[in-house]
mmCIF file of C-alpha atoms in Angstrom:
data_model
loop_
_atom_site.group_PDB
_atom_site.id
_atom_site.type_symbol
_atom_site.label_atom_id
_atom_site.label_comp_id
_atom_site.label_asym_id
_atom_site.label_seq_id
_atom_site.Cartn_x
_atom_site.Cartn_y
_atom_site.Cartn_z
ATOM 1 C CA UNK A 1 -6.964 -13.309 83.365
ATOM 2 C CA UNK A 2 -7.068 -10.689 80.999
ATOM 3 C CA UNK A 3 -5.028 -8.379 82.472
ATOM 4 C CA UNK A 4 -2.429 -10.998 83.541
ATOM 5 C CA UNK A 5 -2.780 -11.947 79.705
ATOM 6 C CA UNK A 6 -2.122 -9.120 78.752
ATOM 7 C CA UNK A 7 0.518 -7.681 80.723
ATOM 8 C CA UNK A 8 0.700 -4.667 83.264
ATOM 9 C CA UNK A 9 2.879 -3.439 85.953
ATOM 10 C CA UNK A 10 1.323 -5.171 88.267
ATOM 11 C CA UNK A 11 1.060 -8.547 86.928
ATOM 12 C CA UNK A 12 2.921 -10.604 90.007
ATOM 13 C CA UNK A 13 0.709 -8.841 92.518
ATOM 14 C CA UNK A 14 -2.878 -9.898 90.833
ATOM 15 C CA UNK A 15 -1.339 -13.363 90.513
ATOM 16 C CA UNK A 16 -0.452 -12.826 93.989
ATOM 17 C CA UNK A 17 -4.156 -12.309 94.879
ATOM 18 C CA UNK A 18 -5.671 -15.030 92.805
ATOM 19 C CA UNK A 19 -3.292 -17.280 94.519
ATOM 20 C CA UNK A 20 -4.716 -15.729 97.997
ATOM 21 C CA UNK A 21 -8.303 -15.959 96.603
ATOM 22 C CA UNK A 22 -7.779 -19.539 96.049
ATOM 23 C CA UNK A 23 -6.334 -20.641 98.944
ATOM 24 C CA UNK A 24 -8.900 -19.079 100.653
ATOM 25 C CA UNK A 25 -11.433 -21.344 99.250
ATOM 26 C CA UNK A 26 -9.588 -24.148 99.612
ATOM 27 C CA UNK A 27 -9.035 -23.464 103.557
ATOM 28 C CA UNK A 28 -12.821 -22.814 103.647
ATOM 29 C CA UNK A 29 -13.768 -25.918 101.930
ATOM 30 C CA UNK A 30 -11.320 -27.638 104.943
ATOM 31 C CA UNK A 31 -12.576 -26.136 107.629
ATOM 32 C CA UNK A 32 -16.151 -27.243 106.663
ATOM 33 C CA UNK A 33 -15.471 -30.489 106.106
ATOM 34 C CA UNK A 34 -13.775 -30.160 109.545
ATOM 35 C CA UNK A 35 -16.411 -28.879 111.049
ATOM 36 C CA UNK A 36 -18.518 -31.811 109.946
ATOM 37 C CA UNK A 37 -16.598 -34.815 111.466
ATOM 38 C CA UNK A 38 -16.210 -32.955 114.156
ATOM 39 C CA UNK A 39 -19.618 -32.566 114.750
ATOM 40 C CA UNK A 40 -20.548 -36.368 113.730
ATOM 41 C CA UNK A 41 -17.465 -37.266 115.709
ATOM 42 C CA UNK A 42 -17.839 -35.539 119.170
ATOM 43 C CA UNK A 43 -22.179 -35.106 118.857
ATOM 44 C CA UNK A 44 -24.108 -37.066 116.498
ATOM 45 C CA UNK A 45 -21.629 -40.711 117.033
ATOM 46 C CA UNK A 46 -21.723 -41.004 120.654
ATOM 47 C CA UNK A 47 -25.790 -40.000 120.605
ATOM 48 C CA UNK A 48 -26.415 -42.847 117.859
ATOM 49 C CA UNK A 49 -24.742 -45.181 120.204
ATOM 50 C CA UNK A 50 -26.299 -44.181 123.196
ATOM 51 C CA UNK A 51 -29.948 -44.068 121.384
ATOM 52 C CA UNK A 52 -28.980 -47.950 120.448
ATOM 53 C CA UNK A 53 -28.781 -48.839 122.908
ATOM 54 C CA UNK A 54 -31.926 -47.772 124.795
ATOM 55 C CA UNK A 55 -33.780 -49.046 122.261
ATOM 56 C CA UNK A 56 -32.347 -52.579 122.747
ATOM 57 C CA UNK A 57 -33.229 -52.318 125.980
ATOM 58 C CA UNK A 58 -36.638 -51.356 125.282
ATOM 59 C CA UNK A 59 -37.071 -53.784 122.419
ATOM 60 C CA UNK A 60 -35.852 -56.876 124.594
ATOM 61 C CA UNK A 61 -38.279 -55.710 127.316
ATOM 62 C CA UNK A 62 -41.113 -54.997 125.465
ATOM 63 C CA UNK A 63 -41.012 -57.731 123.224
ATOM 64 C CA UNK A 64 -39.840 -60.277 126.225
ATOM 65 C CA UNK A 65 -36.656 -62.405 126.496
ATOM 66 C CA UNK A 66 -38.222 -65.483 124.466
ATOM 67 C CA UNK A 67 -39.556 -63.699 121.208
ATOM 68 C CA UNK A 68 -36.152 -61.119 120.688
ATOM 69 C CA UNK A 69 -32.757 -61.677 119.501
ATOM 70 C CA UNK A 70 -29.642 -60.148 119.398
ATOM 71 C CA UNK A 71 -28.896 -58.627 115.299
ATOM 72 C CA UNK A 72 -25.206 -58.848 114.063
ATOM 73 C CA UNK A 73 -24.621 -55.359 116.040
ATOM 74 C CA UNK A 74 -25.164 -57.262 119.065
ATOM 75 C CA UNK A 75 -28.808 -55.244 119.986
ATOM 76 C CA UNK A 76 -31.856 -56.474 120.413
ATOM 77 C CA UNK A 77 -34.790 -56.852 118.231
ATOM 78 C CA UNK A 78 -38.041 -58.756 117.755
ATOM 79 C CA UNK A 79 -38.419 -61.878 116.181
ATOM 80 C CA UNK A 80 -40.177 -61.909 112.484
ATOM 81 C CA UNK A 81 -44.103 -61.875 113.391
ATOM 82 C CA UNK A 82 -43.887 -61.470 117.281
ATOM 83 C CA UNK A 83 -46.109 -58.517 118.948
ATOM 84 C CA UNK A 84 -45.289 -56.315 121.116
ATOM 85 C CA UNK A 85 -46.219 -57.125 125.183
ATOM 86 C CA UNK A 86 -47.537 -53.508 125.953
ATOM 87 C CA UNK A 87 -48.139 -54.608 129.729
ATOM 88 C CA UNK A 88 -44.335 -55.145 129.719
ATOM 89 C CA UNK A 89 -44.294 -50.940 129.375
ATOM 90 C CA UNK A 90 -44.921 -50.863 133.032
ATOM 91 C CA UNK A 91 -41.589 -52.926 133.794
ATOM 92 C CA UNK A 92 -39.752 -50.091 132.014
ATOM 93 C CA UNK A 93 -38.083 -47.111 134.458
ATOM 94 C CA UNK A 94 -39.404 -43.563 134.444
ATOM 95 C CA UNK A 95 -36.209 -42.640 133.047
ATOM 96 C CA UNK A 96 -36.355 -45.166 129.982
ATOM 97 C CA UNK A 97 -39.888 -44.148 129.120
ATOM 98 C CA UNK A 98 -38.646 -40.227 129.024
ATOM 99 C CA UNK A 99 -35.703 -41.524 127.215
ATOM 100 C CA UNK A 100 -37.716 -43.886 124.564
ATOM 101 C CA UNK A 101 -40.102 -40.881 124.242
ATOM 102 C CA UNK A 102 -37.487 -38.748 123.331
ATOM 103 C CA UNK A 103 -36.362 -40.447 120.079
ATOM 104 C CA UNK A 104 -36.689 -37.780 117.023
ATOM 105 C CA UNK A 105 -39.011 -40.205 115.029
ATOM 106 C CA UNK A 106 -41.159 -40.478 118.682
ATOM 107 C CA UNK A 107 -42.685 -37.029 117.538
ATOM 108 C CA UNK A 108 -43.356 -37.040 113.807
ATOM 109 C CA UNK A 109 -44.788 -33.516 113.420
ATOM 110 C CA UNK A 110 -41.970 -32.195 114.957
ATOM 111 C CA UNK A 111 -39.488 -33.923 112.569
ATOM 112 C CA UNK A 112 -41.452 -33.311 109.292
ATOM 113 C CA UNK A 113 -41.408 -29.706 109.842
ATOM 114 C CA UNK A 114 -37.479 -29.521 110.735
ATOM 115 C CA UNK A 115 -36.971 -31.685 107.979
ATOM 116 C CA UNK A 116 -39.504 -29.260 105.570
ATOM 117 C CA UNK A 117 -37.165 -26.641 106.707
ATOM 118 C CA UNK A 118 -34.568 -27.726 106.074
ATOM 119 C CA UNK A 119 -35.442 -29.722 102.627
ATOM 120 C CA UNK A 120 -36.728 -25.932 101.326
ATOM 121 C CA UNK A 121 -33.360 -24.231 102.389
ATOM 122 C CA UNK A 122 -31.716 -26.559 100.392
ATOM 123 C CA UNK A 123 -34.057 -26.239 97.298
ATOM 124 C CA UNK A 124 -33.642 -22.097 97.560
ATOM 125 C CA UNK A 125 -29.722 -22.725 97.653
ATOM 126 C CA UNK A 126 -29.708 -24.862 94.476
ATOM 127 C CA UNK A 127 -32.103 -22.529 92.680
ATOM 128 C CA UNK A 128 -29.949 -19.828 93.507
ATOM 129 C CA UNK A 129 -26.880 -21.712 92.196
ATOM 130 C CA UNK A 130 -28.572 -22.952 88.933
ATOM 131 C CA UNK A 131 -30.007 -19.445 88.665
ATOM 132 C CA UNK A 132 -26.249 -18.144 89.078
ATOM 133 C CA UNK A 133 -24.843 -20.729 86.407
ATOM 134 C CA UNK A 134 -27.564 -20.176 83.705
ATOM 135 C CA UNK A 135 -27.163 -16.332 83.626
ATOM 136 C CA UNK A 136 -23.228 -17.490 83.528
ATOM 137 C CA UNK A 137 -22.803 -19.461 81.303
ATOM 138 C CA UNK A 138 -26.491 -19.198 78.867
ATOM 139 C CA UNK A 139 -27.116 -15.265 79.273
ATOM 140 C CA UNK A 140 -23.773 -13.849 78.935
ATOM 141 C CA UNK A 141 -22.207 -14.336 75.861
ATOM 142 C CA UNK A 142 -19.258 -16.015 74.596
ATOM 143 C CA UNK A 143 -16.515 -13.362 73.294
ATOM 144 C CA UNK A 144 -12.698 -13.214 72.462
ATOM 145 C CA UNK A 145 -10.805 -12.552 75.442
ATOM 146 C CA UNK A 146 -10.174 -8.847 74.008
ATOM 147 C CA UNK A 147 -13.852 -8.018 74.188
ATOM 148 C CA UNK A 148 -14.870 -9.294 77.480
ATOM 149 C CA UNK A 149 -14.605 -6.027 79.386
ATOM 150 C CA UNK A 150 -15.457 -2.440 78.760
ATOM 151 C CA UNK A 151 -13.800 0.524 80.297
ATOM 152 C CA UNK A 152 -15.957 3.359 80.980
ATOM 153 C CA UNK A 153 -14.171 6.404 82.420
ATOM 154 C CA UNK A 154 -14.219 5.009 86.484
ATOM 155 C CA UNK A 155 -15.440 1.205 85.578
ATOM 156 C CA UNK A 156 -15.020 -1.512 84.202
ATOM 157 C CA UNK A 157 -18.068 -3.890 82.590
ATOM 158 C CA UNK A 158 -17.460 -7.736 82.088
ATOM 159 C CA UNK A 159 -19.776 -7.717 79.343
ATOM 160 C CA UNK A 160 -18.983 -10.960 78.223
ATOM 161 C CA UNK A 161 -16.651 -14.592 79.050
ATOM 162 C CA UNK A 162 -14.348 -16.645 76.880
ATOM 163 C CA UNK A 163 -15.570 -19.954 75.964
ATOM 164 C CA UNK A 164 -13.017 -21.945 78.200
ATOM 165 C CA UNK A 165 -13.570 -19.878 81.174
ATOM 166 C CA UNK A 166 -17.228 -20.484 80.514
ATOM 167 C CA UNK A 167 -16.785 -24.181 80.726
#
C-alpha cells in the first residue's frame, strides 16, 4: 500500500500481485467449501441415511410392532413410556447387531476422545488467531502511513500500521 501510494516504477506489477494474492484466497476459500459438500454430499449424506434406517429397523423390532410408530420422517420409534423388549434382540440378524453396534455413539469412549481431539485443535487454532490479531492490532502501533516501515541497508521493518488498515 505504501509503495503503491507512493509511487514507483513498478507500481502495476505489485498491484498485479495483490490482485494474484487475492484471488488466491478467494479460490482457496472455494475449494474448501467445495471440499465440504462434497464430502457431506458423496460420504456423510448417504451414511446418515443408511444409519436411519437401521435404526428404524432396530427400534420397530426391539420395541415390537404395537408400542412403535412411524415419526414425520417416516422411521420408526417408540411410543412415549414404552420399554424396550430385550428378548426381541435375538430376532435381530448377525448382520444388524454388527451394524447397530457400530453406531459412533455405540462406543462413547471412543467418541469423547475424537471429539477431545478435535475440540483442542480447534481451541489451539483460535488462540493462535486471537494471539495473531492482538499483537496486530494492540501491540503494534498505530502510525502515519509514512512511518510504517524502516529501511535498513538490505531490509525493510514494518514497524508500525495505519489506523484503517488496522481495522
Amino acid at each position: 500500500y505504501v509503495k503503491i501510494r507512493t509511487g514507483t516504477a513498478t507500481t502495476p506489477l505489485r498491484i498485479l500481485r495483490m490482485f494474484y494474492a487475492g484471488l488466491t484466497v478467494a479460490m482457496s476459500f472455494f475449494t474448501q467449501g467445495f471440499v465440504l459438500y462434497a464430502i457431506w454430499h458423496h460420504l456423510c449424506e448417504p451414511q446418515v441415511a443408511a444409519l436411519r434406517e437401521e435404526y428404524s429397523e432396530y427400534e420397530e423390532v426391539m420395541y415390537g410392532a404395537n408400542h412403535s410408530h412411524h415419526n414425520p420422517n417416516g422411521f420408526y420409534r417408540a411410543d412415549a413410556g414404552s420399554s424396550l423388549l430385550a428378548a426381541n434382540f435375538y430376532k435381530l440378524s448377525a448382520e444388524q447387531k454388527t451394524s447397530m453396534c457400530q453406531v459412533p455413539f455405540a462406543h462413547p469412549t471412543f467418541t469423547f476422545v475424537m471429539l477431545m481431539i478435535w475440540t483442542l485443535t480447534c481451541v489451539a487454532e483460535m488462540r493462535q488467531t486471537l494471539d495473531l490479531g492482538r499483537w496486530l492490532l494492540i501491540h503494534t502501533p498505530t502510525t502515519p502511513v509514512d512511518r510504517c516501515l524502516r529501511h535498513d541497508e538490505d531490509s525493510t521493518l514494518v514497524v508500525g500500521l495505519t489506523g484503517p488498515l488496522k481495522f
